[in-house]
Amino acid sequence: MKKYTDSQTLLSDLGERLKLYRVSLNLSQADVEEKSGVSKRSVSRLEQGGGIQLDNFIKVLSALGLEDNLSVLVPDVRERPSYHLEREDKGRRRARKSGGKKPAFRWGDEE
């Protein structure tokens, strides 16, 4: 995965990817505007690497059929097996007397 040194580089790369994806679906910016409710100007700004509001970004992703990919950005820790192991209910344990030493085990046939 590519490491980004600054947010502008990330936005530019993301905008370019979204534009290529939109074009591959044979959609115009006006089509995305109609499907998402986000202005054509905002769609254009996003594709050019500019910032837009998060809710508009999500609407554009939904219009392109990419909304399921948002879960990759911030994974749900509850879906990891280790999360459930840590939270597993141990149940109630039997209380034991705190006594002295236990006598040595005997089979019963010793004299």
Tab-separated table of N, CA and C in Angstrom:
chain	number	residue	atom	x	y	z
A	1	MET	N	0.838	-1.171	0.000
A	1	MET	CA	0.000	0.000	0.000
A	1	MET	C	0.888	1.240	0.000
A	2	LYS	N	0.465	2.217	-0.719
A	2	LYS	CA	1.230	3.447	-0.866
A	2	LYS	C	1.130	4.294	0.403
A	3	LYS	N	2.255	4.831	0.830
A	3	LYS	CA	2.290	5.738	1.980
A	3	LYS	C	2.195	7.168	1.455
A	4	TYR	N	1.377	7.966	2.104
A	4	TYR	CA	1.199	9.352	1.708
A	4	TYR	C	1.910	10.260	2.698
A	5	THR	N	2.669	11.216	2.160
A	5	THR	CA	3.424	12.121	3.013
A	5	THR	C	2.566	13.284	3.503
A	6	ASP	N	1.510	13.616	2.749
A	6	ASP	CA	0.644	14.711	3.175
A	6	ASP	C	-0.779	14.454	2.661
A	7	SER	N	-1.723	15.150	3.241
A	7	SER	CA	-3.126	14.924	2.911
A	7	SER	C	-3.465	15.352	1.489
A	8	GLN	N	-2.792	16.365	0.962
A	8	GLN	CA	-3.099	16.820	-0.395
A	8	GLN	C	-2.740	15.753	-1.425
A	9	THR	N	-1.642	15.065	-1.222
A	9	THR	CA	-1.259	13.985	-2.133
A	9	THR	C	-2.294	12.864	-2.084
A	10	LEU	N	-2.751	12.560	-0.892
A	10	LEU	CA	-3.786	11.540	-0.729
A	10	LEU	C	-5.073	11.951	-1.429
A	11	LEU	N	-5.504	13.198	-1.231
A	11	LEU	CA	-6.732	13.682	-1.878
A	11	LEU	C	-6.619	13.665	-3.391
A	12	SER	N	-5.464	14.040	-3.913
A	12	SER	CA	-5.256	14.039	-5.366
A	12	SER	C	-5.347	12.628	-5.928
A	13	ASP	N	-4.688	11.697	-5.261
A	13	ASP	CA	-4.705	10.305	-5.709
A	13	ASP	C	-6.117	9.722	-5.618
A	14	LEU	N	-6.797	10.004	-4.532
A	14	LEU	CA	-8.161	9.522	-4.343
A	14	LEU	C	-9.097	10.102	-5.392
A	15	GLY	N	-8.956	11.402	-5.664
A	15	GLY	CA	-9.780	12.048	-6.687
A	15	GLY	C	-9.570	11.437	-8.057
A	16	GLU	N	-8.318	11.159	-8.388
A	16	GLU	CA	-8.010	10.544	-9.686
A	16	GLU	C	-8.628	9.147	-9.789
A	17	ARG	N	-8.524	8.384	-8.711
A	17	ARG	CA	-9.121	7.042	-8.706
A	17	ARG	C	-10.637	7.098	-8.881
A	18	LEU	N	-11.276	8.037	-8.175
A	18	LEU	CA	-12.733	8.163	-8.292
A	18	LEU	C	-13.141	8.560	-9.707
A	19	LYS	N	-12.369	9.450	-10.309
A	19	LYS	CA	-12.668	9.868	-11.682
A	19	LYS	C	-12.549	8.680	-12.641
A	20	LEU	N	-11.465	7.925	-12.515
A	20	LEU	CA	-11.276	6.752	-13.384
A	20	LEU	C	-12.391	5.729	-13.174
A	21	TYR	N	-12.802	5.554	-11.937
A	21	TYR	CA	-13.870	4.608	-11.636
A	21	TYR	C	-15.191	5.080	-12.237
A	22	ARG	N	-15.481	6.373	-12.095
A	22	ARG	CA	-16.713	6.938	-12.658
A	22	ARG	C	-16.742	6.770	-14.170
A	23	VAL	N	-15.628	7.067	-14.810
A	23	VAL	CA	-15.538	6.947	-16.264
A	23	VAL	C	-15.686	5.484	-16.690
A	24	SER	N	-15.109	4.564	-15.907
A	24	SER	CA	-15.223	3.138	-16.247
A	24	SER	C	-16.667	2.653	-16.161
A	25	LEU	N	-17.477	3.322	-15.337
A	25	LEU	CA	-18.902	2.997	-15.254
A	25	LEU	C	-19.717	3.727	-16.308
A	26	ASN	N	-19.032	4.511	-17.133
A	26	ASN	CA	-19.672	5.288	-18.195
A	26	ASN	C	-20.678	6.287	-17.619
A	27	LEU	N	-20.286	6.935	-16.522
A	27	LEU	CA	-21.122	7.949	-15.884
A	27	LEU	C	-20.474	9.317	-16.036
A	28	SER	N	-21.290	10.331	-16.259
A	28	SER	CA	-20.790	11.696	-16.287
A	28	SER	C	-20.875	12.272	-14.876
A	29	GLN	N	-20.249	13.414	-14.675
A	29	GLN	CA	-20.361	14.073	-13.378
A	29	GLN	C	-21.811	14.456	-13.104
A	30	ALA	N	-22.546	14.791	-14.157
A	30	ALA	CA	-23.971	15.117	-14.000
A	30	ALA	C	-24.762	13.893	-13.545
A	31	ASP	N	-24.378	12.705	-14.040
A	31	ASP	CA	-25.042	11.467	-13.599
A	31	ASP	C	-24.794	11.227	-12.109
A	32	VAL	N	-23.551	11.460	-11.674
A	32	VAL	CA	-23.211	11.291	-10.265
A	32	VAL	C	-23.965	12.315	-9.424
A	33	GLU	N	-24.088	13.528	-9.938
A	33	GLU	CA	-24.850	14.566	-9.244
A	33	GLU	C	-26.301	14.116	-9.044
A	34	GLU	N	-26.880	13.573	-10.086
A	34	GLU	CA	-28.276	13.121	-10.019
A	34	GLU	C	-28.452	11.953	-9.057
A	35	LYS	N	-27.534	11.013	-9.096
A	35	LYS	CA	-27.644	9.827	-8.236
A	35	LYS	C	-27.335	10.119	-6.772
A	36	SER	N	-26.420	11.066	-6.526
A	36	SER	CA	-25.958	11.299	-5.155
A	36	SER	C	-26.602	12.502	-4.478
A	37	GLY	N	-27.052	13.457	-5.273
A	37	GLY	CA	-27.573	14.690	-4.688
A	37	GLY	C	-26.469	15.680	-4.351
A	38	VAL	N	-25.246	15.373	-4.750
A	38	VAL	CA	-24.092	16.253	-4.527
A	38	VAL	C	-23.887	17.063	-5.800
A	39	SER	N	-23.633	18.357	-5.658
A	39	SER	CA	-23.500	19.223	-6.835
A	39	SER	C	-22.364	18.754	-7.748
A	40	LYS	N	-22.542	19.037	-9.024
A	40	LYS	CA	-21.533	18.685	-10.023
A	40	LYS	C	-20.207	19.382	-9.692
A	41	ARG	N	-20.289	20.589	-9.157
A	41	ARG	CA	-19.086	21.332	-8.776
A	41	ARG	C	-18.317	20.602	-7.674
A	42	SER	N	-19.031	20.049	-6.704
A	42	SER	CA	-18.368	19.300	-5.627
A	42	SER	C	-17.755	18.008	-6.149
A	43	VAL	N	-18.456	17.347	-7.059
A	43	VAL	CA	-17.912	16.128	-7.664
A	43	VAL	C	-16.629	16.463	-8.415
A	44	SER	N	-16.652	17.557	-9.177
A	44	SER	CA	-15.472	17.993	-9.916
A	44	SER	C	-14.332	18.336	-8.958
A	45	ARG	N	-14.640	19.054	-7.891
A	45	ARG	CA	-13.616	19.428	-6.897
A	45	ARG	C	-12.991	18.178	-6.282
A	46	LEU	N	-13.824	17.191	-5.967
A	46	LEU	CA	-13.326	15.939	-5.390
A	46	LEU	C	-12.380	15.239	-6.358
A	47	GLU	N	-12.768	15.169	-7.612
A	47	GLU	CA	-11.945	14.490	-8.613
A	47	GLU	C	-10.637	15.228	-8.887
A	48	GLN	N	-10.606	16.523	-8.617
A	48	GLN	CA	-9.387	17.308	-8.821
A	48	GLN	C	-8.503	17.339	-7.579
A	49	GLY	N	-8.916	16.623	-6.532
A	49	GLY	CA	-8.094	16.541	-5.334
A	49	GLY	C	-8.434	17.574	-4.286
A	50	GLY	N	-9.566	18.223	-4.444
A	50	GLY	CA	-9.994	19.201	-3.453
A	50	GLY	C	-10.804	18.527	-2.362
A	51	GLY	N	-10.978	19.233	-1.275
A	51	GLY	CA	-11.740	18.678	-0.167
A	51	GLY	C	-13.228	18.969	-0.305
A	52	ILE	N	-14.035	18.039	0.135
A	52	ILE	CA	-15.480	18.234	0.212
A	52	ILE	C	-15.941	17.702	1.564
A	53	GLN	N	-17.187	17.968	1.899
A	53	GLN	CA	-17.719	17.500	3.173
A	53	GLN	C	-17.790	15.974	3.179
A	54	LEU	N	-17.592	15.410	4.363
A	54	LEU	CA	-17.569	13.957	4.502
A	54	LEU	C	-18.883	13.322	4.061
A	55	ASP	N	-20.011	13.910	4.430
A	55	ASP	CA	-21.293	13.320	4.027
A	55	ASP	C	-21.461	13.343	2.516
A	56	ASN	N	-20.946	14.373	1.840
A	56	ASN	CA	-21.003	14.408	0.376
A	56	ASN	C	-20.089	13.355	-0.238
A	57	PHE	N	-18.941	13.149	0.383
A	57	PHE	CA	-18.019	12.108	-0.081
A	57	PHE	C	-18.688	10.734	-0.004
A	58	ILE	N	-19.378	10.483	1.097
A	58	ILE	CA	-20.071	9.204	1.278
A	58	ILE	C	-21.188	9.059	0.245
A	59	LYS	N	-21.894	10.140	-0.050
A	59	LYS	CA	-22.960	10.101	-1.059
A	59	LYS	C	-22.397	9.787	-2.438
A	60	VAL	N	-21.249	10.365	-2.770
A	60	VAL	CA	-20.613	10.085	-4.061
A	60	VAL	C	-20.194	8.621	-4.130
A	61	LEU	N	-19.602	8.112	-3.048
A	61	LEU	CA	-19.222	6.695	-3.027
A	61	LEU	C	-20.448	5.801	-3.213
A	62	SER	N	-21.554	6.153	-2.580
A	62	SER	CA	-22.792	5.369	-2.716
A	62	SER	C	-23.296	5.415	-4.153
A	63	ALA	N	-23.215	6.569	-4.780
A	63	ALA	CA	-23.654	6.703	-6.165
A	63	ALA	C	-22.817	5.838	-7.108
A	64	LEU	N	-21.548	5.630	-6.740
A	64	LEU	CA	-20.656	4.799	-7.552
A	64	LEU	C	-20.671	3.329	-7.120
A	65	GLY	N	-21.451	3.013	-6.084
A	65	GLY	CA	-21.536	1.636	-5.602
A	65	GLY	C	-20.341	1.220	-4.764
A	66	LEU	N	-19.674	2.173	-4.142
A	66	LEU	CA	-18.457	1.886	-3.378
A	66	LEU	C	-18.629	2.038	-1.872
A	67	GLU	N	-19.838	2.229	-1.398
A	67	GLU	CA	-20.044	2.508	0.029
A	67	GLU	C	-19.610	1.357	0.935
A	68	ASP	N	-19.641	0.127	0.451
A	68	ASP	CA	-19.223	-1.007	1.276
A	68	ASP	C	-17.722	-0.967	1.589
A	69	ASN	N	-16.958	-0.256	0.777
A	69	ASN	CA	-15.514	-0.166	0.988
A	69	ASN	C	-15.145	0.739	2.154
A	70	LEU	N	-16.090	1.500	2.668
A	70	LEU	CA	-15.793	2.393	3.797
A	70	LEU	C	-15.424	1.613	5.053
A	71	SER	N	-15.922	0.403	5.188
A	71	SER	CA	-15.612	-0.385	6.383
A	71	SER	C	-14.134	-0.764	6.449
A	72	VAL	N	-13.433	-0.674	5.335
A	72	VAL	CA	-12.003	-0.973	5.312
A	72	VAL	C	-11.208	0.163	5.962
A	73	LEU	N	-11.740	1.379	5.892
A	73	LEU	CA	-11.029	2.529	6.450
A	73	LEU	C	-10.858	2.431	7.957
A	74	VAL	N	-11.936	2.049	8.632
A	74	VAL	CA	-11.891	1.895	10.086
A	74	VAL	C	-12.556	0.559	10.402
A	75	PRO	N	-11.768	-0.500	10.475
A	75	PRO	CA	-12.343	-1.828	10.704
A	75	PRO	C	-13.047	-1.925	12.058
A	76	ASP	N	-14.070	-2.741	12.104
A	76	ASP	CA	-14.823	-2.971	13.336
A	76	ASP	C	-14.069	-3.996	14.176
A	77	VAL	N	-13.564	-3.565	15.316
A	77	VAL	CA	-12.770	-4.468	16.158
A	77	VAL	C	-13.607	-5.620	16.694
A	78	ARG	N	-14.916	-5.466	16.713
A	78	ARG	CA	-15.772	-6.541	17.206
A	78	ARG	C	-15.827	-7.722	16.244
A	79	GLU	N	-15.318	-7.548	15.031
A	79	GLU	CA	-15.310	-8.632	14.060
A	79	GLU	C	-14.046	-9.482	14.147
A	80	ARG	N	-13.093	-9.060	14.960
A	80	ARG	CA	-11.868	-9.847	15.128
A	80	ARG	C	-12.126	-10.959	16.135
A	81	PRO	N	-11.649	-12.157	15.871
A	81	PRO	CA	-11.832	-13.255	16.826
A	81	PRO	C	-11.241	-12.945	18.196
A	82	SER	N	-10.131	-12.240	18.241
A	82	SER	CA	-9.494	-11.949	19.521
A	82	SER	C	-10.382	-11.057	20.390
A	83	TYR	N	-11.201	-10.232	19.780
A	83	TYR	CA	-12.118	-9.386	20.550
A	83	TYR	C	-13.077	-10.249	21.355
A	84	HIS	N	-13.594	-11.289	20.720
A	84	HIS	CA	-14.561	-12.156	21.400
A	84	HIS	C	-13.890	-13.022	22.462
A	85	LEU	N	-12.668	-13.410	22.228
A	85	LEU	CA	-11.948	-14.196	23.233
A	85	LEU	C	-11.702	-13.374	24.489
A	86	GLU	N	-11.357	-12.115	24.293
A	86	GLU	CA	-11.104	-11.242	25.438
A	86	GLU	C	-12.386	-10.970	26.222
A	87	ARG	N	-13.522	-10.960	25.553
A	87	ARG	CA	-14.793	-10.622	26.173
A	87	ARG	C	-15.571	-11.864	26.629
A	88	GLU	N	-15.019	-13.032	26.368
A	88	GLU	CA	-15.726	-14.269	26.690
A	88	GLU	C	-16.045	-14.325	28.176
A	89	ASP	N	-17.286	-14.655	28.476
A	89	ASP	CA	-17.722	-14.731	29.869
A	89	ASP	C	-17.122	-15.979	30.500
A	90	LYS	N	-16.379	-15.783	31.528
A	90	LYS	CA	-15.714	-16.900	32.185
A	90	LYS	C	-16.680	-17.692	33.060
A	91	GLY	N	-17.812	-17.110	33.355
A	91	GLY	CA	-18.787	-17.804	34.185
A	91	GLY	C	-18.411	-17.744	35.654
A	92	ARG	N	-19.315	-18.185	36.464
A	92	ARG	CA	-19.082	-18.166	37.901
A	92	ARG	C	-18.213	-19.351	38.289
A	93	ARG	N	-17.276	-19.084	39.152
A	93	ARG	CA	-16.384	-20.154	39.586
A	93	ARG	C	-16.762	-20.612	40.977
A	94	ARG	N	-16.484	-21.846	41.245
A	94	ARG	CA	-16.801	-22.440	42.529
A	94	ARG	C	-15.905	-21.865	43.620
A	95	ALA	N	-16.520	-21.509	44.715
A	95	ALA	CA	-15.742	-20.985	45.841
A	95	ALA	C	-15.108	-22.157	46.575
A	96	ARG	N	-13.886	-21.959	47.027
A	96	ARG	CA	-13.177	-23.002	47.765
A	96	ARG	C	-12.822	-22.496	49.150
A	97	LYS	N	-12.791	-23.410	50.038
A	97	LYS	CA	-12.366	-23.058	51.386
A	97	LYS	C	-10.874	-22.783	51.367
A	98	SER	N	-10.505	-21.816	52.123
A	98	SER	CA	-9.075	-21.572	52.238
A	98	SER	C	-8.615	-22.261	53.515
A	99	GLY	N	-8.192	-23.469	53.364
A	99	GLY	CA	-7.779	-24.259	54.516
A	99	GLY	C	-6.291	-24.435	54.541
A	100	GLY	N	-5.869	-25.214	55.452
A	100	GLY	CA	-4.444	-25.507	55.582
A	100	GLY	C	-4.018	-26.477	54.502
A	101	LYS	N	-2.988	-27.260	54.835
A	101	LYS	CA	-2.472	-28.247	53.884
A	101	LYS	C	-3.461	-29.386	53.712
A	102	LYS	N	-3.522	-29.900	52.521
A	102	LYS	CA	-4.339	-31.083	52.270
A	102	LYS	C	-3.538	-32.301	52.708
A	103	PRO	N	-4.222	-33.285	53.241
A	103	PRO	CA	-3.487	-34.503	53.600
A	103	PRO	C	-2.990	-35.198	52.336
A	104	ALA	N	-1.910	-35.929	52.469
A	104	ALA	CA	-1.351	-36.652	51.331
A	104	ALA	C	-2.363	-37.678	50.839
A	105	PHE	N	-2.367	-37.922	49.553
A	105	PHE	CA	-3.313	-38.856	48.964
A	105	PHE	C	-2.996	-40.279	49.419
A	106	ARG	N	-4.037	-41.020	49.713
A	106	ARG	CA	-3.872	-42.411	50.132
A	106	ARG	C	-4.841	-43.263	49.337
A	107	TRP	N	-4.389	-44.438	48.977
A	107	TRP	CA	-5.220	-45.356	48.232
A	107	TRP	C	-6.221	-46.064	49.170
A	108	GLY	N	-5.889	-46.148	50.376
A	108	GLY	CA	-6.765	-46.795	51.307
A	108	GLY	C	-6.320	-48.202	51.683
A	109	ASP	N	-5.348	-48.774	51.004
A	109	ASP	CA	-4.890	-50.102	51.340
A	109	ASP	C	-3.539	-50.086	52.055
A	110	GLU	N	-3.059	-48.912	52.385
A	110	GLU	CA	-1.816	-48.804	53.127
A	110	GLU	C	-2.103	-49.006	54.619
A	111	GLU	N	-1.109	-49.443	55.304
A	111	GLU	CA	-1.288	-49.601	56.746
A	111	GLU	C	-0.360	-48.744	57.501
